Coordinates of C-alpha atoms and ligand atoms in Angstrom, one line a residue:
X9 CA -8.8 -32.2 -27.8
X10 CA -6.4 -34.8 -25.7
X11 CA -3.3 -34.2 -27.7
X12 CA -1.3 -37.8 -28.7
X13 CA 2.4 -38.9 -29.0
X14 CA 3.9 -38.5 -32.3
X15 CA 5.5 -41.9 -33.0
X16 CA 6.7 -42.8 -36.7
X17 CA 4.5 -40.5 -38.2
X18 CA 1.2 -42.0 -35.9
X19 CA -0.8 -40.1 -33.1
X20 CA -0.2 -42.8 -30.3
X21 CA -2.4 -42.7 -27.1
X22 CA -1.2 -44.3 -24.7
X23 CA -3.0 -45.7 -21.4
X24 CA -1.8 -43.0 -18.7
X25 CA -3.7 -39.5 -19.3
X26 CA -2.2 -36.2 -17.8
X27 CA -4.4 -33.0 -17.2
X28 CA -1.8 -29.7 -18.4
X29 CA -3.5 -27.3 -15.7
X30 CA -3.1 -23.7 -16.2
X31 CA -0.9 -21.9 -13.0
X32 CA -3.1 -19.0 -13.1
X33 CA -6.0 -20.5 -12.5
X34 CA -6.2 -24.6 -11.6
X35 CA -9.4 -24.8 -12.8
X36 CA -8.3 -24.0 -16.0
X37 CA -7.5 -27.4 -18.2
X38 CA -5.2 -26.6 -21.3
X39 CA -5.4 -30.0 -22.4
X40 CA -5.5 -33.7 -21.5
X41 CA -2.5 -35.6 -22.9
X42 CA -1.2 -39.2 -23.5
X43 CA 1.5 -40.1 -21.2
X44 CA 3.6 -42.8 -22.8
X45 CA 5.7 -45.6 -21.3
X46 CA 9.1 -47.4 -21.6
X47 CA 7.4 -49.8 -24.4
X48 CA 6.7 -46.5 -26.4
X49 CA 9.9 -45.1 -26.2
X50 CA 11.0 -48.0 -27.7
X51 CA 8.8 -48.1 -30.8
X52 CA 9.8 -44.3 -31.2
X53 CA 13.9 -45.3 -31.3
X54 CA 13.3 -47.9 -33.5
X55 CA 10.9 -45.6 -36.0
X56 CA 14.0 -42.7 -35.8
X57 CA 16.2 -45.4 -36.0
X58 CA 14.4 -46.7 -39.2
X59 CA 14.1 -43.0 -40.4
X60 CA 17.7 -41.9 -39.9
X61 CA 19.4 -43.4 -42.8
X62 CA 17.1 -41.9 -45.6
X63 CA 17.6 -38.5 -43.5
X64 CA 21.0 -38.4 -43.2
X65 CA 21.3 -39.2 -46.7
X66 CA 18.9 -36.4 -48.1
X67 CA 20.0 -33.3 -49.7
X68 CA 20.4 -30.4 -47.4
X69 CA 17.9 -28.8 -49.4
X70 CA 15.5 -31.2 -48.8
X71 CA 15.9 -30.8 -44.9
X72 CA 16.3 -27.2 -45.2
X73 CA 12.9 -26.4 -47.5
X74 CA 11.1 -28.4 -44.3
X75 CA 13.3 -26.9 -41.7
X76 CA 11.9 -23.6 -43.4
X77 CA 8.1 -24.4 -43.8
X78 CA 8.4 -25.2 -39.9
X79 CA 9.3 -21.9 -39.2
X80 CA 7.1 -20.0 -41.4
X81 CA 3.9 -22.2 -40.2
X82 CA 5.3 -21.7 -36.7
X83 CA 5.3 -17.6 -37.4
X84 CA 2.0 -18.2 -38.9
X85 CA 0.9 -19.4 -35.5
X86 CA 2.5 -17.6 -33.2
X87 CA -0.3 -15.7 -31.3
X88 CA -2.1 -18.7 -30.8
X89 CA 0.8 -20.5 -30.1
X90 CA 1.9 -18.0 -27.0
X91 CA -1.7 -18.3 -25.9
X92 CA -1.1 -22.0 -25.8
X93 CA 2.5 -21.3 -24.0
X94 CA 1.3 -18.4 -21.6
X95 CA -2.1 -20.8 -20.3
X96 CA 0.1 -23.9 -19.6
X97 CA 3.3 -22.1 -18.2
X98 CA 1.9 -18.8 -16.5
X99 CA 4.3 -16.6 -18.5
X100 CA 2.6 -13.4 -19.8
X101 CA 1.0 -13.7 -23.5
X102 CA 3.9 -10.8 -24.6
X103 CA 6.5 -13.1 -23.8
X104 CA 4.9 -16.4 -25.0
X105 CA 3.7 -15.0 -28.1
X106 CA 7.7 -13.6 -28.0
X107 CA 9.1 -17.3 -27.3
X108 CA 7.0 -18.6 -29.9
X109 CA 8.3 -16.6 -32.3
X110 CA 11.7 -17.4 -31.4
X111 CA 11.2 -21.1 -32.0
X112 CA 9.7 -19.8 -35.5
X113 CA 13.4 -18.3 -36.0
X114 CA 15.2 -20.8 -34.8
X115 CA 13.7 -22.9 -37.4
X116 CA 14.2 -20.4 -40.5
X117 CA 18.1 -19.9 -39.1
X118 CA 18.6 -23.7 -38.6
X119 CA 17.1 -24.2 -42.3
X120 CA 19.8 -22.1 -43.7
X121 CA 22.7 -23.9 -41.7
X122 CA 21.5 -26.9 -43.1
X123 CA 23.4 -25.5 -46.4
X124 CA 26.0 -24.1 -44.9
X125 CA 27.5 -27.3 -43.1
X126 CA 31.2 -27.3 -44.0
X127 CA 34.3 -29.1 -43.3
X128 CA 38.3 -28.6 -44.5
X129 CA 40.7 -30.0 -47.0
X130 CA 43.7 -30.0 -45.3
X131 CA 47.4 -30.7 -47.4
X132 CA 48.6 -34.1 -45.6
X133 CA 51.7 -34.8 -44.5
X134 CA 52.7 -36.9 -46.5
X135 CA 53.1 -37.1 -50.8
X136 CA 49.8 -37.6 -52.9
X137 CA 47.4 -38.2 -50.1
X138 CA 44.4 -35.5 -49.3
X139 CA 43.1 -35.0 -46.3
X140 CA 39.3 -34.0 -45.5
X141 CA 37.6 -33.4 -42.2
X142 CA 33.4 -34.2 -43.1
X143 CA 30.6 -33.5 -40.2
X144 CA 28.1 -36.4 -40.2
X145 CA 24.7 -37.0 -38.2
X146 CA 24.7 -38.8 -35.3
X147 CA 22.1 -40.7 -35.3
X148 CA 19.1 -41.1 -33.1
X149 CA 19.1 -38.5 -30.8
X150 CA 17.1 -37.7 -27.5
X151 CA 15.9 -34.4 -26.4
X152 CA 14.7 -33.8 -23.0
X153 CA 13.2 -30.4 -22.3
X154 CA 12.4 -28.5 -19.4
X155 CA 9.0 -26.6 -18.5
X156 CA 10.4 -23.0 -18.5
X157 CA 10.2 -22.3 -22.4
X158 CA 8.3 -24.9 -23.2
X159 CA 8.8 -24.0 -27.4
X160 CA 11.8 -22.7 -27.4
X161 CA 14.1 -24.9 -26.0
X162 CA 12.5 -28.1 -28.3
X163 CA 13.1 -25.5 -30.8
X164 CA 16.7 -24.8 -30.4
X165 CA 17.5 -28.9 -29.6
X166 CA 15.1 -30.4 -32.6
X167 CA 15.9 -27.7 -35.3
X168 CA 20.3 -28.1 -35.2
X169 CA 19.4 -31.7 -34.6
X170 CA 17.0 -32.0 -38.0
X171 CA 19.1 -29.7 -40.1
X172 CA 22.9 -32.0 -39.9
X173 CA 21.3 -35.1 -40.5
X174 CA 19.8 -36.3 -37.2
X175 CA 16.3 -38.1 -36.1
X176 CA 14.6 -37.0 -32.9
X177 CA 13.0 -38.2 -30.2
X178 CA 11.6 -35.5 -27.6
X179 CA 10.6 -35.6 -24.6
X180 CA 9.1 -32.5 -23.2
X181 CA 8.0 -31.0 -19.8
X182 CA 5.9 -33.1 -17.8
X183 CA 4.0 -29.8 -16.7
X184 CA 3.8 -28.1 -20.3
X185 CA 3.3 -31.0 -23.2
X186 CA 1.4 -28.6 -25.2
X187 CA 3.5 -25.9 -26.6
X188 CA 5.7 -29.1 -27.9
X189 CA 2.9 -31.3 -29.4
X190 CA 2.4 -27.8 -31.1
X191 CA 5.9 -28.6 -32.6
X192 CA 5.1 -31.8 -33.3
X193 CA 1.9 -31.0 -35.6
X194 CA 4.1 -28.5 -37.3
X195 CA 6.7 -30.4 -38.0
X196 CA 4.6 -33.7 -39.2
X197 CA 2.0 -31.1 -41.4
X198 CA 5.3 -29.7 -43.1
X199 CA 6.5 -33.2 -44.5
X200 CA 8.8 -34.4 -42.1
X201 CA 8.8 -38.1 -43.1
X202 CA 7.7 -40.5 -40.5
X203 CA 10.0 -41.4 -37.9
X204 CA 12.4 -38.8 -38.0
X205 CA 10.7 -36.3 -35.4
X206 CA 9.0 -38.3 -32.5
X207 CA 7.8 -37.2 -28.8
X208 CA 7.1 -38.9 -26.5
X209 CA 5.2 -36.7 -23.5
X210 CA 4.9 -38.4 -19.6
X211 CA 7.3 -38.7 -16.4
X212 CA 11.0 -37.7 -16.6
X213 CA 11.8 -40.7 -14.7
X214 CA 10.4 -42.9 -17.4
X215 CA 10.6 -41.7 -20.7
X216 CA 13.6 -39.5 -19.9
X217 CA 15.3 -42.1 -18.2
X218 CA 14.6 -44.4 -21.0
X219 CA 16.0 -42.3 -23.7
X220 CA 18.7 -42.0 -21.5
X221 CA 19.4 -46.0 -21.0
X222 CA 18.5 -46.8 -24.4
X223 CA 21.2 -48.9 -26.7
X224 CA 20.2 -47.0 -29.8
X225 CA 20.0 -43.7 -28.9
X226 CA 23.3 -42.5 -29.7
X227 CA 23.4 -38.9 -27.9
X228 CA 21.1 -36.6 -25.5
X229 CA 20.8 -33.3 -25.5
X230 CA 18.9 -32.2 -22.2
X231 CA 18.2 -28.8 -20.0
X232 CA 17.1 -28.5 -16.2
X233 CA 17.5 -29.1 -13.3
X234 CA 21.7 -29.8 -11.9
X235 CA 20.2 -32.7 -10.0
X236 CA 18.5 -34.7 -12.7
X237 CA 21.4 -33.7 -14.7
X238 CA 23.6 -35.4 -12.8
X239 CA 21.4 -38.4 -12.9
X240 CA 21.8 -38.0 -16.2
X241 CA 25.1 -38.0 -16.8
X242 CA 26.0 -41.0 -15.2
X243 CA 23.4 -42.5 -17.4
X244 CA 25.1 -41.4 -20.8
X245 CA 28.6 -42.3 -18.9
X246 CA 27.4 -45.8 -18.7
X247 CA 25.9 -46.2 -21.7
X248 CA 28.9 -44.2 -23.9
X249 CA 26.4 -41.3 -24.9
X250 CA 28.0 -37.9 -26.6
X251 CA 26.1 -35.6 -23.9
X252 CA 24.8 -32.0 -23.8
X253 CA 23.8 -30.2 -20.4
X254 CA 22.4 -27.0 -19.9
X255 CA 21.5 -26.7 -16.2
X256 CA 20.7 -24.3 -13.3
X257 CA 22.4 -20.8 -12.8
X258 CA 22.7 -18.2 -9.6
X259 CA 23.7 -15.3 -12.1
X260 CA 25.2 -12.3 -10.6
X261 CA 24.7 -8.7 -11.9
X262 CA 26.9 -6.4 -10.4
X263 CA 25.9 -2.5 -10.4
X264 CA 28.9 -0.2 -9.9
X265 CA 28.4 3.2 -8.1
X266 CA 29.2 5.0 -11.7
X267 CA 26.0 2.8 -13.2
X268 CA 23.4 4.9 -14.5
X269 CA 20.4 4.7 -11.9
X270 CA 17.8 4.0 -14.5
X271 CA 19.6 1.3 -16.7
X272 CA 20.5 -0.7 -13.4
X273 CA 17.3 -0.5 -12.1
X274 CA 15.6 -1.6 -15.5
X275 CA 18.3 -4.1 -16.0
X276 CA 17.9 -6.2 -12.4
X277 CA 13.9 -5.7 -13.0
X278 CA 13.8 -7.6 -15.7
X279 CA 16.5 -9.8 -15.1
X280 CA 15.3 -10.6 -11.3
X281 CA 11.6 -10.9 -11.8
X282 CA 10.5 -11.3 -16.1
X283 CA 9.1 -14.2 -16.8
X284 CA 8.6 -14.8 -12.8
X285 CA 12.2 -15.0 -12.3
X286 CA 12.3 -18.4 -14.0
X287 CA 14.8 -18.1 -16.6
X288 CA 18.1 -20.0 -16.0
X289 CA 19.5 -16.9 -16.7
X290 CA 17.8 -15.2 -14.3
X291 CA 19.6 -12.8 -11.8
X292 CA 19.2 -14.0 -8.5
X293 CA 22.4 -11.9 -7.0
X294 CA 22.2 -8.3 -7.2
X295 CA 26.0 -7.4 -6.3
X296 CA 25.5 -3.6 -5.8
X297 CA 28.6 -1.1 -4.9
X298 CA 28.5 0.1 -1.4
X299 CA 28.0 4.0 -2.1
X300 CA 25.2 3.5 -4.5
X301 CA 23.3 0.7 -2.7
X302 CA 20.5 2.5 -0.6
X303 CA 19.6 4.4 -3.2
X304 CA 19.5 1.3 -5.1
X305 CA 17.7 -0.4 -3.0
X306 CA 14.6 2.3 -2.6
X307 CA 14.7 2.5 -6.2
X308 CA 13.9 -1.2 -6.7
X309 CA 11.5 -1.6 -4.0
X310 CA 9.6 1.4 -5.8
X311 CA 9.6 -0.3 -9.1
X312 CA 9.0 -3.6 -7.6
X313 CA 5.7 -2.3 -6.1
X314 CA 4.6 -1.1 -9.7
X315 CA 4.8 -4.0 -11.4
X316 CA 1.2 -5.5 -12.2
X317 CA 1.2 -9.6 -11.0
X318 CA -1.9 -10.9 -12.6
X319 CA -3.6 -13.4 -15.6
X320 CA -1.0 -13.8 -18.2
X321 CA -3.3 -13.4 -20.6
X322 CA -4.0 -10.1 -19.8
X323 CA -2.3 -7.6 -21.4
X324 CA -1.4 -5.2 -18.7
X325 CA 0.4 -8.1 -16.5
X326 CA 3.7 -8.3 -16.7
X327 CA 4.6 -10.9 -13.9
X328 CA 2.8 -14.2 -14.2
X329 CA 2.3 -17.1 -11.4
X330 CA 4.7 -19.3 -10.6
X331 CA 4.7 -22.6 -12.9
X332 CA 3.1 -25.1 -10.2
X333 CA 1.9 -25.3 -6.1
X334 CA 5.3 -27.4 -5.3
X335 CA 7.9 -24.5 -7.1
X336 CA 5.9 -21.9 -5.1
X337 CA 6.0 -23.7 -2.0
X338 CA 9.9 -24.4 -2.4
X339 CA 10.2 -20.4 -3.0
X340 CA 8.5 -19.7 -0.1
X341 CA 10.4 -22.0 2.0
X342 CA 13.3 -19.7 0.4
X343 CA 11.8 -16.7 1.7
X344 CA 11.6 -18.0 5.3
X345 CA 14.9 -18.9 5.0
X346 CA 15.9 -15.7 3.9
X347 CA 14.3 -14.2 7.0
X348 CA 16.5 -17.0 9.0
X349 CA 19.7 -16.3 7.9
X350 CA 19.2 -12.5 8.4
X351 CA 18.1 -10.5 5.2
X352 CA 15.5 -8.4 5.2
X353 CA 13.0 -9.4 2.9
X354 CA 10.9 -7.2 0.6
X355 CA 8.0 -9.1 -0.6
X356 CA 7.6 -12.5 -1.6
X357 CA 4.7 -13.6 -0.4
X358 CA 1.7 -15.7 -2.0
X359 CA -0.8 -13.5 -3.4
X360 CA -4.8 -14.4 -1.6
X361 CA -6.2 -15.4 -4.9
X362 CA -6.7 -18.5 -7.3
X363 CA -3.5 -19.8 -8.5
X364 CA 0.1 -19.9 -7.6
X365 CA 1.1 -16.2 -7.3
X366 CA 4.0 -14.8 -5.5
X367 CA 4.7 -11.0 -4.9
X368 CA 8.6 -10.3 -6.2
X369 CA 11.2 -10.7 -3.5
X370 CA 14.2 -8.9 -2.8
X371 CA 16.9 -10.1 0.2
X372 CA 18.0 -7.0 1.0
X373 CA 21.9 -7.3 3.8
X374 CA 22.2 -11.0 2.0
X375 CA 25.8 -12.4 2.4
X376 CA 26.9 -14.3 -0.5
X377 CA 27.6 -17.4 2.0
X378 CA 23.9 -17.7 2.9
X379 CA 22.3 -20.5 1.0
X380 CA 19.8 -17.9 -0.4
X381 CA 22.7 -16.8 -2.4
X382 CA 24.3 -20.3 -3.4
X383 CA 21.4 -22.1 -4.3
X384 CA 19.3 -21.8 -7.3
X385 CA 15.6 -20.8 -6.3
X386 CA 14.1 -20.6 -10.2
X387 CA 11.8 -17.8 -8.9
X388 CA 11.0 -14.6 -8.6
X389 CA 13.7 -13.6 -5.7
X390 CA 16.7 -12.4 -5.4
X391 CA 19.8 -11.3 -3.4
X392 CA 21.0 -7.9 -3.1
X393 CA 24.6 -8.2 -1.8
X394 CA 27.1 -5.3 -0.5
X395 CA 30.6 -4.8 -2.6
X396 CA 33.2 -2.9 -1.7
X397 CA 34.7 -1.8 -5.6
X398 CA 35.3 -3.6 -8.3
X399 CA 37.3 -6.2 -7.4
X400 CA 35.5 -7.0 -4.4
X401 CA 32.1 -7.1 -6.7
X402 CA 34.0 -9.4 -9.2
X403 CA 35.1 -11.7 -6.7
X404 CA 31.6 -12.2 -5.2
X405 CA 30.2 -13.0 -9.1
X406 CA 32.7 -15.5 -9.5
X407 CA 31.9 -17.2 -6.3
X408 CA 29.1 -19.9 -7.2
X409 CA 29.3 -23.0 -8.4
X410 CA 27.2 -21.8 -11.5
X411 CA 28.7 -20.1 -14.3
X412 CA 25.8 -19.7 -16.8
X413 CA 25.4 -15.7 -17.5
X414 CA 26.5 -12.7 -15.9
X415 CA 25.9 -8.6 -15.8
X416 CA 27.5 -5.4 -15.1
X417 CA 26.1 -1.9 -14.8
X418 CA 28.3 0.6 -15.3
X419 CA 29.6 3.4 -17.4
X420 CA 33.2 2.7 -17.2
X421 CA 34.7 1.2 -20.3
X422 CA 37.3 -0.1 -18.1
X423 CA 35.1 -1.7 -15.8
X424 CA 33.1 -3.4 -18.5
X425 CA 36.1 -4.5 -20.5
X426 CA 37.5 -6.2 -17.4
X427 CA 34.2 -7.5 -16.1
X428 CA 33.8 -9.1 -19.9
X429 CA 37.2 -10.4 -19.6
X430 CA 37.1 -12.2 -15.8
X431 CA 33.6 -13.1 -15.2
X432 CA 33.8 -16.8 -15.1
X433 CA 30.3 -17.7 -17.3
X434 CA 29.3 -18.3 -20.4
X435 CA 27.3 -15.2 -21.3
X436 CA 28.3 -11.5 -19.9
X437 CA 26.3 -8.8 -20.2
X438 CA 27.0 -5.1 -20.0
X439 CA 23.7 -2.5 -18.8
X440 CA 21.7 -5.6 -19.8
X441 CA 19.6 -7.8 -17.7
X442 CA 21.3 -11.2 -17.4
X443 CA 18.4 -13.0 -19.0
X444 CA 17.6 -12.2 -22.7
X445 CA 19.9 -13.5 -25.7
X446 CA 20.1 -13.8 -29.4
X447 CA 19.3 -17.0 -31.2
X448 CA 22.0 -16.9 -33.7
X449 CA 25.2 -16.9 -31.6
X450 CA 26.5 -19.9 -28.6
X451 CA 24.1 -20.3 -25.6
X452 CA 25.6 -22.0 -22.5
X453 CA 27.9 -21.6 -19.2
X454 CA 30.7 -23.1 -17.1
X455 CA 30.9 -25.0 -14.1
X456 CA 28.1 -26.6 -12.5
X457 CA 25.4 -24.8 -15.5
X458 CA 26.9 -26.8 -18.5
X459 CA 28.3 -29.7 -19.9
X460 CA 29.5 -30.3 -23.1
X461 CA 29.3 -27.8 -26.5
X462 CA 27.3 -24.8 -26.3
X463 CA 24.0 -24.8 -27.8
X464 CA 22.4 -22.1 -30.5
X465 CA 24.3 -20.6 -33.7
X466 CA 26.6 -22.2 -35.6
X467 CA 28.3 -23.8 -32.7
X468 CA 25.1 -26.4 -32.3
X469 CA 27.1 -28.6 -35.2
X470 CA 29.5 -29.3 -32.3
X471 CA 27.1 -30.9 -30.8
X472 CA 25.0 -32.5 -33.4
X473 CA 27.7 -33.7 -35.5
X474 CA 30.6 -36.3 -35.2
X475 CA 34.0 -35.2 -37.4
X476 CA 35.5 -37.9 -39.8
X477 CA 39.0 -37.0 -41.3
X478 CA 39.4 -39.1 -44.4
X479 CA 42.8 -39.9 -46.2
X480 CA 43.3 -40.5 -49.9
X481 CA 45.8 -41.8 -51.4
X482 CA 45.9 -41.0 -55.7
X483 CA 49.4 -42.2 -56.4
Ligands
LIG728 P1 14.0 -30.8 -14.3 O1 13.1 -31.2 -13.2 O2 15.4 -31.2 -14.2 O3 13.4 -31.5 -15.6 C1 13.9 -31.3 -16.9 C2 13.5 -32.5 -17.8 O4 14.1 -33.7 -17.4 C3 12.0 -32.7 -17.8 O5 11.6 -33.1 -19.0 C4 11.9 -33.8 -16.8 O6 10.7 -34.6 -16.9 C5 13.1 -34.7 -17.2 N1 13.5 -35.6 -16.2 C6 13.2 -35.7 -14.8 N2 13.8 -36.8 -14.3 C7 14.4 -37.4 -15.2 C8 15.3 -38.6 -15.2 N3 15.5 -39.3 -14.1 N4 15.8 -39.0 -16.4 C9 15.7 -38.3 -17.5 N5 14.9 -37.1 -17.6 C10 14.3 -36.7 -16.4 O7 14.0 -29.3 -14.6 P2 12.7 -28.4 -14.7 O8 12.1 -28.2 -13.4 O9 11.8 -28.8 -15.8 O10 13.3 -27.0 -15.2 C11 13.9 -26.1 -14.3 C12 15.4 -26.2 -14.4 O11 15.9 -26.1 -15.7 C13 16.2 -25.2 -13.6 O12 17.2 -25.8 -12.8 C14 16.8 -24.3 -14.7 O13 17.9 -23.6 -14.3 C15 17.0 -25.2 -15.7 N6 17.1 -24.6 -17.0 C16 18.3 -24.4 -17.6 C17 18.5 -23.8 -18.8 C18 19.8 -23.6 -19.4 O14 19.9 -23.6 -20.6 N7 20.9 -23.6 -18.7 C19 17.3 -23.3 -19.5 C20 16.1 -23.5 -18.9 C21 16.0 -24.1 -17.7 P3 9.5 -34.2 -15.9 O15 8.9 -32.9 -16.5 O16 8.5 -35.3 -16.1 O17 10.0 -34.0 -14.5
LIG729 MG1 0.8 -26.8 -17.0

C-alpha cells in the first residue's frame, strides 16, 4: 500500500512518488510513498494553524487520554512496527522492535506530563499585586526528523509537542517515511482532531526548508546532520523561530588501566558498532590508557570478529547494513583515509553480498588530530587513541567540537566522579556504552551537537512552552 501525507485529518497524495528500499536487500520495496511539495506544506500550516486554538484550549485530560491511547496502540503494535523500522532502516528487528517500544513510552510518559504542567505564584514586590508565571503552547510547530530512529525521535518531538498545547507538522526522513506514517495512523485512529498532527514526507530541502521559512510556523524542533543544521539555523534566525538542534557527535569513551576488561570491552562493542554505529551517541573514540591498550586492543578485535553482520530480520544478527549506498561509500572513503593518515585498520570493508554491508572498523595508533578522529563518520568505525593517565585521557575527550555524550571505564570512584564532573557533554556515562539512554530524564549535548533546551523528560516544556508572568492588582 503507497502510504499518503496526513494533512488536516486527509490522506493527501501528492504527484512525486518515492520507493522506501530496504538496506539489506535493494530489491526489497517497504513501501511507495507520496512525496509532498511547498504548496502542501502550506495547506498543512494552515490546517495546524486552524487546529491550534481548540488544542491549546482543551483540558489536559483530553490531550492526555489521546496522548495515552497513542501509546498503548503503539505497544499494541510494536513487533510489527520494528519489522517496519528494521526493513526500512537496516537496524536489527531486537532493536527496532526495542525503538518502537520506546516511542510507545514516550507517548504514555508525555500523556502524564500533560497533567502535570505547572508554573509559580510568586509574592510581588509590591503591595496587593500577585504574581504568576503560566507555560503556554506555542503554536504551530515543525518537526524535522532524521533517518536513524526513524520512530523514536518523531516520538520524543510530537509527543512533548501534543501534550503542552502545540499542533504539529512533521517531516520525517527522506530514506525511512514509514515508521512515521505508522505514527501518523496511530495518532489520527486515536482521535487526534484534524489538523493538529500533520506530516508531510519528501526532500529535506523542500518541505524541511519550507517549514523552516514559513511565517506561521512559530518554532522547529529538528535532529541531524551539523551541516543542515546550520542551514537551519540561519533559517529560524531570519525568520525569529524559537529553535531546537540536536546534531552530530564524535563521543569519546575513555577506558582506564583499572577498568574491568570485560565491562570495557562490552561497553565500546556496543557503543562503537550497535545499531551499525549510527547512533549520534555512538562512540567513535576509544581513548584507552597506555598500560591496558594491547590487551585491549586484541580483546576487541576478538569480539569484533564474533559479531554476526547479516538480515536484520534475523534473529541471530546483531549488526545490520548500513542505512544507504552513499553513507557506506562516505565510510569507506573514511577507511582509506584512515589507512592515509597512518592507523592501522581492523576491518571495515564492504561485505560481497546484496546490500550495503560493512565489516566493523577499528583505527587502531589513531591520533586525535587526524580527521578520522574529528569528524563524525555515523558508522560503524572507530578510533582507538593512546592516553597517558587520567588527565591526559580527559583532555583528549574534551577535544572535539562535539559535546553530545561521553564514557569512562573504570573502577575508581575517583576517576568516575571527576570524569562525571569535567567531561564537557551532555550525557556521561560510567562502564556504560555511550549510546543507550532513558526516556524520562534530558537528552542533548554542548558545543557543536546542540542548540537550544534539551529534549526528553520534563525538561521538553522548555522547549515546547513560552513563560507568561502575569500581574494582578486586587486593591
Ligand atoms: P540530515 O541529512 O541532516 O537530515 C535530517 C533531516 O533534515 C531530514 O529529515 C532531512 O531531509 C532534513 N533536511 C535536509 N536538508 C534540509 C534543509 N535544507 N532544510 C530543512 N530540512 C532539511 O541528517 P540524517 O542524515 O538524516 O541523520 C544523520 C545525522 O543526524 C547525524 O549527523 C547524526 O549525528 C544526527 N543525529 C543526531 C541526534 C541527536 O539527538 N544529537 C540523533 C540522531 C541523529 P532528507 O531526509 O530529505 O534529507
Ligand atoms: Mg529506506
Amino acid at each position: 500500500m503507497d502510504r499518503l501525507n496526513l494533512v488536516d485529518g486527509q490522506w493527501r497524495a501528492a504527484e512525486a512518488t518515492g520507493e522506501n528500499i530496504s538496506p539489506a536487500n535493494p530489491a526489497d520495496v517497504v513501501c511507495a510513498y507520496a512525496r509532498g511539495d511547498a504548496g502542501l506544506v502550506d495547506e498543512a500550516v494552515a490546517a495546524a494553524a486552524r487546529a491550534f486554538p481548540a488544542w491549546a484550549e482543551a483540558t489536559p485530560q483530553f490531550r492526555a487520554d489521546i496522548l495515552d491511547r497513542v501509546g498503548s496502540a503503539i505497544l499494541a503494535r510494536a513487533a510489527e512496527i520494528g519489522r517496519i523500522l528494521a526493513r526500512e532502516e537496516g537496524k536489527t528487528l531486537a532493536e527496532a522492535t526495542g525503538e518502537a517500544t520506546r516511542a510507545g513510552q514516550l507517548f504514555k510518559f508525555y500523556a502524564g506530563e500533560a497533567l502535570r504542567l505547572a508554573g509559580d505564584a510568586i509574592a510581588s514586590i509590591r503591595d496587593k499585586v500577585d504574581v504568576e508565571v503560566t507555560r503556554e503552547p506555542l503554536g504551530v510547530v515543525g518537526l524535522i526528523t532524521p533517518w536513524n530512529f526513524p520512530i523514536a525521535i518523531p516520538a520524543w518531538k510530537a509527543a512533548p509537542a501534543l501534550a503542552f498545547g502545540n499542533t504539529v507538522v512533521m517531516k520525517p526522513a527522506d530514506l525511512t517515511p514509514a515508521s512515521a506514517h505508522v505514527l501518523a495512523e496511530v495518532l489520527a485512529e486515536a482521535g487526534c482532531p484534524p489538523g493538529v498532527f500533520n506530516l508531510v514526507m519528501g526532500s529535506g530541502r523542500v518541505i524541511g526548508q519550507a517549514l523552516v521559512d514559513h511565517p506561521d510556523v512559530a518554532a522547529i524542533s529538528f535532529t541531524g546532520s551539523e551541516g543542515v543544521g546550520q542551514g537551519i539555523a540561519e533559517g529560524c534566525a531570519r525568520h525569529r523561530k524559537k529553535l531546537q538542534m540536536e546534531m552530530g557527535g564524535k563521543n569519546p569513551m575513555v577506558v582506564m588501566a583499572d577498568a574491568d576488561l570485560d565491562v570495557a570491552v562490552a561497553a565500546c562493542i556496543n557503543g562503537a558498532f550497535f545499531s551499525t554505529g549510527q547512533r549520534c551517541t555512538a562512540s567513535s573514540r576509544l581513548i584507552v590508557e597506555a598500560g591496558i591498550h594491547d590487551a585491549f586492543v586484541d580483546r576487541m578485535a576478538v569480539a569484533m570478529g564474533q559479531l554476526t553482520l547479516g538480515d536484520p530480520l534475523e534473529a541471530d544478527t546483531q549488526i545490520g547494513p548500513v542505512v544507504s549506498e552513499a553513507q557506506l561509500r562516505g565510510n569507506l572513503g573514511y577507511v582509506d583515509l584512515a589507512h592515509e593518515e597512518g592507523a592501522e585498520v581492523i576491518g571495515g570493508e564492504r561485505l560481497d553480498r546484496a546490500g550495503f554491508f560493512q565489516a566493523p572498523a577499528l583505527f587502531v595508533g589513531a591520533t586525535n588530530e587526524m580527521r578520522v578522529s574529528r569528524e563524525e563518520i555515523f558508522g560503524p568505525c572507530a578510533s582507538v587513541i593512546k592516553a597517558d593517565g587520567f588527565d591526559h585521557a580527559l583532555t583528549l575527550a574534551n577535544d572535539t567540537e562535539f559535546g553530545l555524550s561521553s564514557g569512562i571505564c573504570t573502577t575508581s570512584l575517583r576517576q568516575a566522579r571527576e570524569f562525571k564532573r569535567r567531561s564537557a557533554a551532555g550525557m556521561v556515562m560510567v562502564n556504560l556504552p555511550t549510546a543507550g539512554v532513558d526516556y524520562h530524564v534530558p537528552f542533548g549535548g554542548r558545543k557543536a551537537s546542540s542548540v537550544g533546551s534539551r529534549e526528553q523528560g520534563r525538561y521538553a516544556a522548555e522547549f515546547y512552552t513560552s513563560v507568561k508572568t502575569a500581574y494582578t492588582f486586587a486593591g
